[in-house]
Coordinates of C-alpha atoms and ligand atoms in Angstrom, one line a residue:
X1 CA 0.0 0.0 0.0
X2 CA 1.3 3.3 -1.0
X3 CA 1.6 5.5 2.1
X4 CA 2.1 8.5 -0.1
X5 CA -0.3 11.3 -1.5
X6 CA 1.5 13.5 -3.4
X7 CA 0.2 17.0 -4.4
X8 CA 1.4 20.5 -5.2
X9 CA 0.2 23.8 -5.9
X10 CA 1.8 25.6 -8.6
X11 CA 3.9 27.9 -6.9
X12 CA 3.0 31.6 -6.6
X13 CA -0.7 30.6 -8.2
X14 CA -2.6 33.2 -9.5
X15 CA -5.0 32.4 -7.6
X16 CA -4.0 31.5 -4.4
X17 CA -1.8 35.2 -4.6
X18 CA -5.3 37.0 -5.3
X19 CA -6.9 35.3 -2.1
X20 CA -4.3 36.0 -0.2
X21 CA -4.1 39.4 -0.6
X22 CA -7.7 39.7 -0.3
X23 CA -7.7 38.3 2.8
X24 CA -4.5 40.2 4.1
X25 CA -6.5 43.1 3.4
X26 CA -9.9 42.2 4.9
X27 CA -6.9 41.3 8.4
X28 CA -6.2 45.1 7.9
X29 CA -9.5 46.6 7.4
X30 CA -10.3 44.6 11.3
X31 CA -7.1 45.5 12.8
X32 CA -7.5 49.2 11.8
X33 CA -10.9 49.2 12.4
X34 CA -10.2 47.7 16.4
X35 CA -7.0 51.0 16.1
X36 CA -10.0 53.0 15.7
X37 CA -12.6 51.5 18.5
X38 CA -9.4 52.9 20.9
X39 CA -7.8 49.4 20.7
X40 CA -9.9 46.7 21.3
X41 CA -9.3 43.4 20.3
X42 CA -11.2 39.9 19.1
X43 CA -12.4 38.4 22.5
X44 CA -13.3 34.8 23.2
X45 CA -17.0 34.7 24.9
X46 CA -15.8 34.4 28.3
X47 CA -12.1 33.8 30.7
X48 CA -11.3 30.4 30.9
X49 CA -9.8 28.6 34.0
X50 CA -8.0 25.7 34.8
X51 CA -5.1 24.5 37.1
X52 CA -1.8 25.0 36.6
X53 CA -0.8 21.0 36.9
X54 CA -2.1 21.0 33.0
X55 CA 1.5 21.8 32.1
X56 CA 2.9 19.9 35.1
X57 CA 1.5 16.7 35.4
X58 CA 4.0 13.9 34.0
X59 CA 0.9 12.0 33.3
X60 CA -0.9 14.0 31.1
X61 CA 2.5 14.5 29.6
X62 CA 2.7 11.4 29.1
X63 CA -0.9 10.9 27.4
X64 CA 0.1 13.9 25.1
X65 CA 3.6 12.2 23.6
X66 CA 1.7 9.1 22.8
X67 CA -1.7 10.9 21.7
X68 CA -0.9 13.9 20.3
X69 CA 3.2 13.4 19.3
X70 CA 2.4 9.0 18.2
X71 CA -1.0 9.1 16.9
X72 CA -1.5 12.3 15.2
X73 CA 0.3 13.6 11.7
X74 CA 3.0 16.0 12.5
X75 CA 4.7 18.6 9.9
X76 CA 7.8 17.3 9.5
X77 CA 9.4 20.3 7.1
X78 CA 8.6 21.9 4.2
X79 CA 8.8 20.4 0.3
X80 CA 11.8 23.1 0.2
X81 CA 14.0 21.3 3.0
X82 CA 13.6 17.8 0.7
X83 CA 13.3 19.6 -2.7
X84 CA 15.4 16.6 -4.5
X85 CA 15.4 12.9 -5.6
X86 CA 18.0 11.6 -3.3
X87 CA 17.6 14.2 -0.5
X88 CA 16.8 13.2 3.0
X89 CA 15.4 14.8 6.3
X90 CA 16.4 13.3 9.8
X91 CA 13.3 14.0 11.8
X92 CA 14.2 12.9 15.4
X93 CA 12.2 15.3 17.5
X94 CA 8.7 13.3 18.0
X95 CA 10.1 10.2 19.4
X96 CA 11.6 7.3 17.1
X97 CA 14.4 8.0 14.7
X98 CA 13.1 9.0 11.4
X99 CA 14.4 8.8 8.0
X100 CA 12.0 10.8 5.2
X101 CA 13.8 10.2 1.4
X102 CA 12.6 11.6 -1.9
X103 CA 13.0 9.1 -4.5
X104 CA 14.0 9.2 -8.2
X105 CA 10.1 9.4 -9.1
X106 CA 9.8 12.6 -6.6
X107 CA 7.7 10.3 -4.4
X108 CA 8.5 11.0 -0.5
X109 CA 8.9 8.1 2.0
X110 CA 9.7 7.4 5.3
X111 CA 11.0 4.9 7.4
X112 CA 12.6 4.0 11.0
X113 CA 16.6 5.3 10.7
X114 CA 16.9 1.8 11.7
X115 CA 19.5 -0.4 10.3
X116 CA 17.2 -4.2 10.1
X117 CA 20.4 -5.9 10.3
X118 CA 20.9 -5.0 13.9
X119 CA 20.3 -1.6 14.5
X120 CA 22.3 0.9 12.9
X121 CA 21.6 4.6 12.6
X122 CA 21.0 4.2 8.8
X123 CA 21.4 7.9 8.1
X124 CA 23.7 10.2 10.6
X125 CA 23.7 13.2 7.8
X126 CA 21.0 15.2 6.1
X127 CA 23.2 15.0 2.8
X128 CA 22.1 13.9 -0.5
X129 CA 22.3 9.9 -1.2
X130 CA 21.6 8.0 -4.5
X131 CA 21.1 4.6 -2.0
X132 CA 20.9 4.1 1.4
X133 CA 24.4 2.1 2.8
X134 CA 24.4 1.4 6.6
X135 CA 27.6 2.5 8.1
X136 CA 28.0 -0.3 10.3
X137 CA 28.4 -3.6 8.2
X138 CA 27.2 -1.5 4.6
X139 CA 23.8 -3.0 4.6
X140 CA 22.6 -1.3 1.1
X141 CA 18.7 0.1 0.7
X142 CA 17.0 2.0 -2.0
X143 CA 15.5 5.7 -1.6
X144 CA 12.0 3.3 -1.5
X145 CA 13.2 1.2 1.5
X146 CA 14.0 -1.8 -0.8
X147 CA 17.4 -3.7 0.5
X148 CA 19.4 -4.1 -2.4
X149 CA 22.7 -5.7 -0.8
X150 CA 23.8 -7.6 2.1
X151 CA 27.9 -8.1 1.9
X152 CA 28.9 -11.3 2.5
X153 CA 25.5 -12.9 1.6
X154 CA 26.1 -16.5 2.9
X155 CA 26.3 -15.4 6.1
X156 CA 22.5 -14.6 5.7
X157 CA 21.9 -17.9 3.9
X158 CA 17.5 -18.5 4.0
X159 CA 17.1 -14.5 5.4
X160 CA 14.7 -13.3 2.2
X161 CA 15.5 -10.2 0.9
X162 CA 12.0 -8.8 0.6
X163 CA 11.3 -9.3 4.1
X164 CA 14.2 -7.2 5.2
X165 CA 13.7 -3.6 3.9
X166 CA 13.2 -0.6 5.8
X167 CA 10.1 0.1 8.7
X168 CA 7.7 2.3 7.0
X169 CA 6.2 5.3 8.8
X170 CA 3.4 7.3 7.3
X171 CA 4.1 10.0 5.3
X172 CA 2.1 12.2 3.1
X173 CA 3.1 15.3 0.8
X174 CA 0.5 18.5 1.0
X175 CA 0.7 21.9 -0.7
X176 CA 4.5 22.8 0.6
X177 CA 4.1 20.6 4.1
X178 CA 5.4 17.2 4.4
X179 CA 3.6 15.6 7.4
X180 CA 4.7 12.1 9.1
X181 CA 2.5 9.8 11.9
X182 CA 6.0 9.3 14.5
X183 CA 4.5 5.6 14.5
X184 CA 5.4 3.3 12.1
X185 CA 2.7 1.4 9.9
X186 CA 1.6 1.2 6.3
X187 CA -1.2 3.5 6.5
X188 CA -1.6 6.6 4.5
X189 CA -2.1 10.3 6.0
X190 CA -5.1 11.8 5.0
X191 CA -3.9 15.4 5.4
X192 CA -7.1 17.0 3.9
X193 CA -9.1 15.2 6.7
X194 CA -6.9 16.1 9.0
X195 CA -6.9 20.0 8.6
X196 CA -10.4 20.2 7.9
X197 CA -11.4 24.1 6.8
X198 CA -8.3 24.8 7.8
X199 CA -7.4 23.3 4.6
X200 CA -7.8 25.8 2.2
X201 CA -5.9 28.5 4.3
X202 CA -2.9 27.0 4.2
X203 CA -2.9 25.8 0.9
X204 CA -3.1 29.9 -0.4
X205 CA -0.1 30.2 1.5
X206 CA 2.0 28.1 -1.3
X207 CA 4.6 27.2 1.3
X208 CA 6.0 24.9 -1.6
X209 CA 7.6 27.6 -2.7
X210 CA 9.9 28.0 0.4
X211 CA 13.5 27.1 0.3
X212 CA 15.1 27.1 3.6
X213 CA 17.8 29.5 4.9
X214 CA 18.6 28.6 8.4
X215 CA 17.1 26.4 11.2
X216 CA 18.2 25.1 14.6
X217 CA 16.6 23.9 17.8
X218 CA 15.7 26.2 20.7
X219 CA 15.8 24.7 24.3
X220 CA 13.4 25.7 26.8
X221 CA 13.0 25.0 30.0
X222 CA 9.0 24.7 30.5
X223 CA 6.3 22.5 29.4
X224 CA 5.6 22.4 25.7
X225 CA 1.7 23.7 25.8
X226 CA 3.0 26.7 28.0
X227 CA 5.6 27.3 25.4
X228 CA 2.9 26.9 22.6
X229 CA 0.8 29.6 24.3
X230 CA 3.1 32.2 24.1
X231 CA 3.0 32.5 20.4
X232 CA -0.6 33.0 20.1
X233 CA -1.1 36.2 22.1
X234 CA 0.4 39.7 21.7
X235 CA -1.0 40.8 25.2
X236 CA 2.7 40.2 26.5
X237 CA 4.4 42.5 24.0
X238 CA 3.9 46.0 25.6
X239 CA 5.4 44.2 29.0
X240 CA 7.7 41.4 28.3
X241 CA 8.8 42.8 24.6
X242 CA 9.5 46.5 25.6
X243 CA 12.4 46.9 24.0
X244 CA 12.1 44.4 21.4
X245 CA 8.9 43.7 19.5
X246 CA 6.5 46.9 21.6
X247 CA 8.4 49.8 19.1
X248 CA 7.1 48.0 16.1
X249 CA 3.9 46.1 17.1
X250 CA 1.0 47.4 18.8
X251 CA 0.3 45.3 21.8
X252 CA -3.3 43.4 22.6
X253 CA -5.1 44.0 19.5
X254 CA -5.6 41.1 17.2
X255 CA -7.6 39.9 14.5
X256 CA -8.4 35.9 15.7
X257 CA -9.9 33.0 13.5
X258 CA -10.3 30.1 14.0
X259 CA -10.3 27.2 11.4
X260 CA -10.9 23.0 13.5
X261 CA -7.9 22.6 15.7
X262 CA -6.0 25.6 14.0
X263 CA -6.2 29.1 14.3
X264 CA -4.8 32.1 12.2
X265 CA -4.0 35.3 14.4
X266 CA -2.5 39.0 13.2
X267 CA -1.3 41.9 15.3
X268 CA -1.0 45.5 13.9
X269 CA 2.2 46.7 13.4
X270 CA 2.6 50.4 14.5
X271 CA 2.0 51.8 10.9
X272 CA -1.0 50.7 10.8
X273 CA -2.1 53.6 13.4
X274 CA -1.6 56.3 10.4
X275 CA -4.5 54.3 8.4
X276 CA -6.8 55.0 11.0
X277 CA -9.5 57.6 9.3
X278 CA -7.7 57.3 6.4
X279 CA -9.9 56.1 2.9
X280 CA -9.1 52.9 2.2
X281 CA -8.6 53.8 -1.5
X282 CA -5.6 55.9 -0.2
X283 CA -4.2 53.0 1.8
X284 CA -0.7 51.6 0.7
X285 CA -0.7 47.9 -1.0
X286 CA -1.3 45.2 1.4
X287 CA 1.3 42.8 2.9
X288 CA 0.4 39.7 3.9
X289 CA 1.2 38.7 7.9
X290 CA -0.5 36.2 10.3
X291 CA 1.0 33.6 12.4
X292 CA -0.9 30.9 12.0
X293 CA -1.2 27.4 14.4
X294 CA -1.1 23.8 12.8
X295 CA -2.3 21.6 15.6
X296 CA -1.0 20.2 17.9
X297 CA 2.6 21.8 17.6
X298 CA 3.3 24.2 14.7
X299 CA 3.3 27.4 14.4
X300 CA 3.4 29.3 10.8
X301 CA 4.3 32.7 10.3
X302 CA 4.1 34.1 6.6
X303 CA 5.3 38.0 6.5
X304 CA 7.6 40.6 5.4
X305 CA 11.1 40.8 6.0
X306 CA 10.8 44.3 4.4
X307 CA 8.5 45.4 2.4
X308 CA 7.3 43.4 -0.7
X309 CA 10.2 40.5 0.4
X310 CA 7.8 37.9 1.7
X311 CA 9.4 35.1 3.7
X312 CA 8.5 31.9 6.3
X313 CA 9.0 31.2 10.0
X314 CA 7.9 27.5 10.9
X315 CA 8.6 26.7 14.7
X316 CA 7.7 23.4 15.2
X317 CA 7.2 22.2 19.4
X318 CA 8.0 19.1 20.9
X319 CA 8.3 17.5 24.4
X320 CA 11.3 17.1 26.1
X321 CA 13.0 14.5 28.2
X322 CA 10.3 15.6 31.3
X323 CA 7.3 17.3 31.5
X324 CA 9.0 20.8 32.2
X325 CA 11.5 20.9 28.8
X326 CA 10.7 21.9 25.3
X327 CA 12.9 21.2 22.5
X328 CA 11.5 24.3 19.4
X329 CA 12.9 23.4 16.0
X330 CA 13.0 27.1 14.7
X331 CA 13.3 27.5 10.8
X332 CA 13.4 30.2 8.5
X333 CA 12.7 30.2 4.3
X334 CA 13.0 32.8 1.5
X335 CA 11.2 32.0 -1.9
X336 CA 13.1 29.5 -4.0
X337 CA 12.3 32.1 -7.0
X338 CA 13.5 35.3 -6.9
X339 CA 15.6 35.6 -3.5
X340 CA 19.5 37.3 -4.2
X341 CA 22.2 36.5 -1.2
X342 CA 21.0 39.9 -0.2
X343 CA 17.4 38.8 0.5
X344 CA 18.9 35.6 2.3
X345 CA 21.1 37.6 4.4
X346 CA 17.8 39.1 5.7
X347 CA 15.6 36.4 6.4
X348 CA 18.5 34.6 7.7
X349 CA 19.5 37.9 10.2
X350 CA 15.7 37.4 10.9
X351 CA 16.0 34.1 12.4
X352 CA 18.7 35.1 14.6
X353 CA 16.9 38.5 15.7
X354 CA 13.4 36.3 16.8
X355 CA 15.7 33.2 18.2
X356 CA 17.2 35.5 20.4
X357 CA 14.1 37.5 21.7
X358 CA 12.2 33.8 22.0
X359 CA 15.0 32.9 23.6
X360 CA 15.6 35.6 26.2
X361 CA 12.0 37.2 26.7
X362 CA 9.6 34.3 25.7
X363 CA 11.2 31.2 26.9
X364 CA 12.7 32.5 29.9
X365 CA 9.5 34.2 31.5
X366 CA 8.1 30.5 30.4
X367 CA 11.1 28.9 32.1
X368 CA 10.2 31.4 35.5
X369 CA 6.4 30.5 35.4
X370 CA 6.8 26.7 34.7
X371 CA 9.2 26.4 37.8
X372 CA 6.6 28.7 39.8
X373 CA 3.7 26.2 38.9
X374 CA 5.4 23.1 39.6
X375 CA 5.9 24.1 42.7
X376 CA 3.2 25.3 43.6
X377 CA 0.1 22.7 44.0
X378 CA -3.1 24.3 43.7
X379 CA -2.5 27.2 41.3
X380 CA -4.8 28.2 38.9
X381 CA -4.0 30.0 35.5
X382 CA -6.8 32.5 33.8
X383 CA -6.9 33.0 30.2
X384 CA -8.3 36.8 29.4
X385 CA -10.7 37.1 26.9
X386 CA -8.2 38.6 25.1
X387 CA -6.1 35.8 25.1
X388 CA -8.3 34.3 22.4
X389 CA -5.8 31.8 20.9
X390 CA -4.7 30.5 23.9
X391 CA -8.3 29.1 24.9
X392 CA -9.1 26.5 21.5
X393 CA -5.8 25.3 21.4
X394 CA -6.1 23.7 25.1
X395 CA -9.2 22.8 25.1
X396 CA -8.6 20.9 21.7
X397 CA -5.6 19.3 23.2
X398 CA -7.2 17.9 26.4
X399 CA -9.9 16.9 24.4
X400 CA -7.5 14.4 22.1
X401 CA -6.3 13.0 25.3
X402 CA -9.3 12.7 26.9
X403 CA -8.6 14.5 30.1
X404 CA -10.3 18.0 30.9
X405 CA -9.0 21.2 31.5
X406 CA -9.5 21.8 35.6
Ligands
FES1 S1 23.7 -2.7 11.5 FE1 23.4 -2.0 9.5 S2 24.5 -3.3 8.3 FE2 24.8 -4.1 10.3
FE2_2 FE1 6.5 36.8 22.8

């Protein structure tokens, strides 16, 4: 059974280009319009409160890596970061030791990095192979799993072949997103029921046409849902971001939607203050900007590095060793058309500008306020009404482990 489904949109499609900038500009027209209510915001109907042992109890923690990081498909990279026949993405971060390939026919599979014969970390390098040679005792595969050689085959006398290839582990190929189920099996990925309405969003984002610039991992010491929840509200910028991210972005005023499990949120960036009163007709050209939330763990953000250069953050979540550590994988990507050195250098001085804030402002205060709840039995966290984001993507994760929020 062919655990692939392979389909692309044309990159930078017409169509998908026109809806996008029609909705970047309906984002404006509610963002200036809450600039000119005074500031308000998009509010959820009511607070919601639960205790603060959601993002400290090792068993939920555990119900969440095997519900949420085993059984549910997981974005494992963009088509850019595997663009080639031969090329190869180590994908470590949900659990087991996975091997995604792109074979000669452009078809994407993926397997335990597993060595069959007895073990072997198949692949130790994201480089380009034409097959698949275990470093141990040179156990050969194809880009399709298939073992092709065993050296010294009458030592394996009666060992068929065929029954020998790589594990499989489900992968599926979607508009730009390559998504893998950490658990292997033959079964395919049915990414279009997975993502619901929030289908169509993403696919006008034509994340296909990506091509990565720089990545790394981003350590933090709190739980991974407390980690999530700071991306999803900009109620913290005015405080936490003072110096940082306040000068440019107007804090607690956002313009929320919510699509199944996923949301897409945009904040107002401090030029948006001089549209306010302003006809619309005299408004400059829209530039597309939301962050939006792939549940359970990924986070999305399509802007502007400056104007009219459009370019991709994807921070992708996972669990730690315990409960209370978060591994991020941060990456960032220019278009594969159309991006000089010079546009690289900015995307890529991008990455290190929001690693470091994340890093310093947003995982520390995480790191301070994880500590504080686990030691503290009892507490009690509030999410504002403001905090719109913040309340789905709980309540949707609880729910796929079957333990309330309380
Ligand atoms: S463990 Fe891979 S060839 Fe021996
Ligand atoms: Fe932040």
């Amino acid at each position: 059974m062919d655990a692939v489904i392979e389909k692309h949109a044309e990159p930078a499609s017409p169509s998908a280009l026109a809806r996008r900038t029609r909705i970047g500009a309906e984002i404006r027209r509610r963002l200036v319009a809450h600039l000119a209510a005074g500031g308000t915001t998009d509010m959820a109907a009511s607070t919601l409160q639960f205790g603060g042992s959601v993002y400290t109890d090792p068993a939920r923690f555990a119900a969440e890596k095997r519900e949420l990081f085993g059984n549910t498909p997981l974005v494992a990279g963009l088509s850019g970061d595997i663009p080639n026949p031969g090329d190869v993405i180590l994908f470590d971060l949900a659990g087991p030791p996975i091997l995604i390939t792109r074979d000669k026919d452009r078809q994407l599979h993926a397997f335990l990095n597993v060595c069959p014969h007895r073990g072997a970390r198949l692949v130790t390098e994201c480089t380009a192979q034409r097959r698949l040679v275990c470093p141990f005792h040179a156990w050969t595969f194809d880009l399709d799993g298939a073992l092709m050689a065993i050296p010294g085959r009458e030592g394996f006398e009666g060992l068929d072949p065929a029954t020998r290839g790589l594990t499989r582990v489900p992968v599926a190929e979607w508009n730009g997103l390559v998504f893998v189920q950490a658990t292997p099996g033959e079964a395919s990925i049915d990414v279009e029921g997975f993502l619901g309405n929030f289908a169509p969003e993403l696919a006008q984002l034509e994340l296909g046409a990506g091509q990565p610039v720089k990545s790394g991992v981003l350590e933090a010491r709190a739980n991974w849902k407390y980690v999530l929840d700071t991306f999803g509200e900009s109620y913290h910028f005015a405080r936490l971001h003072n110096q940082t991210l306040a000068p440019y972005f107007i804090s607690n005023v956002a313009a929320f939607d919510r699509f199944d499990r996923g949301y897409r949120v945009a904040f107002p960036d401090v030029g948006l203050r001089a549209l306010v009163g302003k006809p619309e007709a005299e408004w400059p050209p829209t530039e597309f900007a939301a962050v939006h939330f792939l549940f359970p763990n990924t986070i999305l953000f399509i802007g502007s590095v400056v104007p009219g250069k459009w370019y991709i953050q994807v921070f992708r979540l996972f669990p730690g060793d315990s409960v209370g550590t978060t591994r991020t994988h941060f990456a960032v990507y220019a278009p594969r058309d159309g991006a000089d050195d010079a546009y690289r250098a900015e995307v890529a001085q991008a990455y290190d500008a929001t690693a470091h804030v994340v890093m310093t402002e947003d995982y520390r205060v995480a790191a301070e306020a994880w500590d504080a709840l686990s030691r503290s039995p009892g507490a009690r966290v509030v999410f504002g009404r403001n905090e719109i984001a913040l309340h789905g993507v709980q309540q949707s994760i609880a729910q796929a482990i079957d333990m309330p929020l309380a």
